[in-house]
Amino acid sequence: MSDTNNQIVEALKKVLGDTYALYLKTHGYHWNVEGPNFKSLHDLFEENYKALFLSMDDVAERIRALGAYAPAGGKALAELASIESGDNDVPSANAMLQNLVAGHESFLITARKAMGLAGDGSDTATEDVLSPLIAAHEKMAWMLRSSLER
């Protein structure tokens, strides 16, 4: 594997780790959210964690297509993440929203770095995987941000 491909793979592994951490956090918040906006947040979190779960497969398969093994298992993925998964974390509904917005913003930094490496390496297939993920996370962050109590 070329040095460029290796750099792209390592960046994609971090994208996968961040996605996994956000998935776990969002799913946990879905289970535990309370308050007057319970139903709308419960539904929003469910929509988000399902999208996050599906996106992990796309990233892992791209890693495999580049000739590397995708990290598997919670510990391996957690070590790659820049986002805390929120184990045993049950904050207020508004704090959940703030935590998820921050998580998506961290994801976007990670994904944009990977996108830059893919662009530098003329790896349009990886760009094609990352571009819709970036757009989806921007939209999720917007929806979550718009749900914050002011």
Coordinates of C-alpha atoms in Angstrom, one line a residue:
M1 CA 0.0 0.0 0.0
S2 CA 1.4 3.4 -0.9
D3 CA 2.1 6.0 1.7
T4 CA -0.8 8.1 0.4
N5 CA -3.2 5.2 0.6
N6 CA -2.0 4.5 4.1
Q7 CA -2.6 8.1 5.2
I8 CA -6.1 7.9 3.7
V9 CA -6.8 4.6 5.5
E10 CA -5.6 6.0 8.8
A11 CA -7.8 9.0 8.4
L12 CA -10.8 6.8 7.5
K13 CA -10.3 4.8 10.6
K14 CA -10.6 7.9 12.6
V15 CA -13.8 8.8 10.8
L16 CA -15.1 5.3 11.6
G17 CA -14.1 5.8 15.3
D18 CA -15.8 9.1 15.5
T19 CA -18.9 7.7 13.8
Y20 CA -19.0 4.8 16.2
A21 CA -18.7 7.1 19.3
L22 CA -21.4 9.4 18.0
Y23 CA -23.6 6.4 17.2
L24 CA -23.2 5.1 20.8
K25 CA -23.8 8.5 22.4
T26 CA -26.9 9.2 20.2
H27 CA -28.4 5.8 20.8
G28 CA -27.9 6.1 24.6
Y29 CA -29.5 9.6 24.5
H30 CA -32.4 8.1 22.5
W31 CA -33.0 5.6 25.3
N32 CA -32.6 8.1 28.2
V33 CA -33.9 11.5 27.0
E34 CA -36.6 13.1 29.3
G35 CA -38.5 16.3 29.4
P36 CA -41.2 18.2 27.6
N37 CA -39.6 17.6 24.2
F38 CA -39.2 13.9 24.8
K39 CA -41.1 12.6 21.8
S40 CA -39.5 14.9 19.2
L41 CA -35.9 14.4 20.6
H42 CA -36.5 10.6 21.0
D43 CA -37.5 10.5 17.3
L44 CA -34.7 12.8 16.2
F45 CA -32.1 10.8 18.0
E46 CA -33.4 7.5 16.6
E47 CA -33.3 9.0 13.0
N48 CA -29.7 10.1 13.7
Y49 CA -28.4 6.9 15.3
K50 CA -29.9 4.8 12.4
A51 CA -28.1 7.0 9.8
L52 CA -24.9 6.8 11.8
F53 CA -25.1 3.0 12.0
L54 CA -25.5 2.7 8.3
S55 CA -22.7 5.1 7.5
M56 CA -20.2 3.0 9.4
D57 CA -20.5 0.2 6.9
D58 CA -19.7 2.6 4.0
V59 CA -16.5 3.8 5.7
A60 CA -15.4 0.3 6.8
E61 CA -16.0 -1.0 3.3
R62 CA -13.9 1.8 1.8
I63 CA -11.1 0.9 4.2
R64 CA -11.3 -2.7 2.9
A65 CA -11.4 -1.5 -0.7
L66 CA -8.1 0.4 -0.1
G67 CA -6.5 -2.9 1.0
A68 CA -6.6 -2.5 4.8
Y69 CA -8.6 -4.2 7.5
A70 CA -11.3 -2.1 9.1
P71 CA -11.0 -1.8 12.9
A72 CA -13.6 -3.9 14.7
G73 CA -14.8 -3.9 18.3
G74 CA -15.7 -1.2 20.7
K75 CA -12.2 -0.8 22.2
A76 CA -10.4 -0.5 18.9
L77 CA -13.0 2.0 17.6
A78 CA -13.0 4.0 20.8
E79 CA -9.2 4.4 20.7
L80 CA -9.6 6.0 17.2
A81 CA -12.3 8.4 18.2
S82 CA -11.8 12.0 19.1
I83 CA -15.4 12.0 20.6
E84 CA -16.2 10.5 24.0
S85 CA -19.0 7.9 23.6
G86 CA -20.8 9.2 26.7
D87 CA -20.8 6.0 28.8
N88 CA -23.1 6.3 31.8
D89 CA -23.7 9.9 30.8
V90 CA -27.4 11.0 31.2
P91 CA -27.4 14.8 31.1
S92 CA -30.4 17.0 30.6
A93 CA -32.1 17.0 27.2
N94 CA -30.5 20.4 26.3
A95 CA -27.1 19.2 27.4
M96 CA -27.6 16.1 25.3
L97 CA -28.2 18.3 22.3
Q98 CA -25.2 20.4 23.1
N99 CA -23.0 17.3 23.4
L100 CA -24.2 15.9 20.1
V101 CA -23.7 19.2 18.3
A102 CA -20.1 19.3 19.6
G103 CA -19.7 15.6 18.6
H104 CA -20.8 16.3 15.0
E105 CA -18.6 19.4 14.8
S106 CA -15.6 17.1 15.9
F107 CA -16.6 14.5 13.3
L108 CA -16.7 17.2 10.6
I109 CA -13.1 18.2 11.5
T110 CA -12.0 14.6 11.2
A111 CA -13.9 13.9 8.0
R112 CA -12.7 17.1 6.3
K113 CA -9.1 16.1 7.1
A114 CA -9.7 12.7 5.5
M115 CA -11.4 14.5 2.5
G116 CA -8.3 16.7 2.1
L117 CA -6.1 13.6 2.1
A118 CA -8.3 11.9 -0.4
G119 CA -8.3 15.0 -2.7
D120 CA -4.5 15.3 -2.4
G121 CA -4.3 11.6 -3.4
S122 CA -6.8 11.9 -6.3
D123 CA -8.9 9.3 -4.5
T124 CA -12.3 10.2 -5.8
A125 CA -13.9 7.0 -4.5
T126 CA -13.0 8.0 -0.9
E127 CA -14.2 11.6 -1.6
D128 CA -17.5 10.1 -2.9
V129 CA -17.9 8.2 0.4
L130 CA -17.0 11.2 2.6
S131 CA -18.9 14.0 0.8
P132 CA -22.4 12.7 1.6
L133 CA -21.3 11.9 5.1
I134 CA -20.1 15.5 5.6
A135 CA -23.4 16.9 4.3
A136 CA -25.4 14.5 6.5
H137 CA -23.4 15.5 9.6
E138 CA -23.8 19.2 8.8
K139 CA -27.6 18.6 8.6
M140 CA -27.7 16.6 11.8
A141 CA -25.7 19.3 13.6
W142 CA -28.1 22.0 12.3
M143 CA -31.2 20.0 13.3
L144 CA -29.8 19.4 16.8
R145 CA -28.6 23.0 17.2
S146 CA -32.1 24.2 16.1
S147 CA -33.6 22.0 18.8
L148 CA -31.6 23.7 21.6
E149 CA -33.6 25.6 24.2
R150 CA -32.6 29.2 24.2

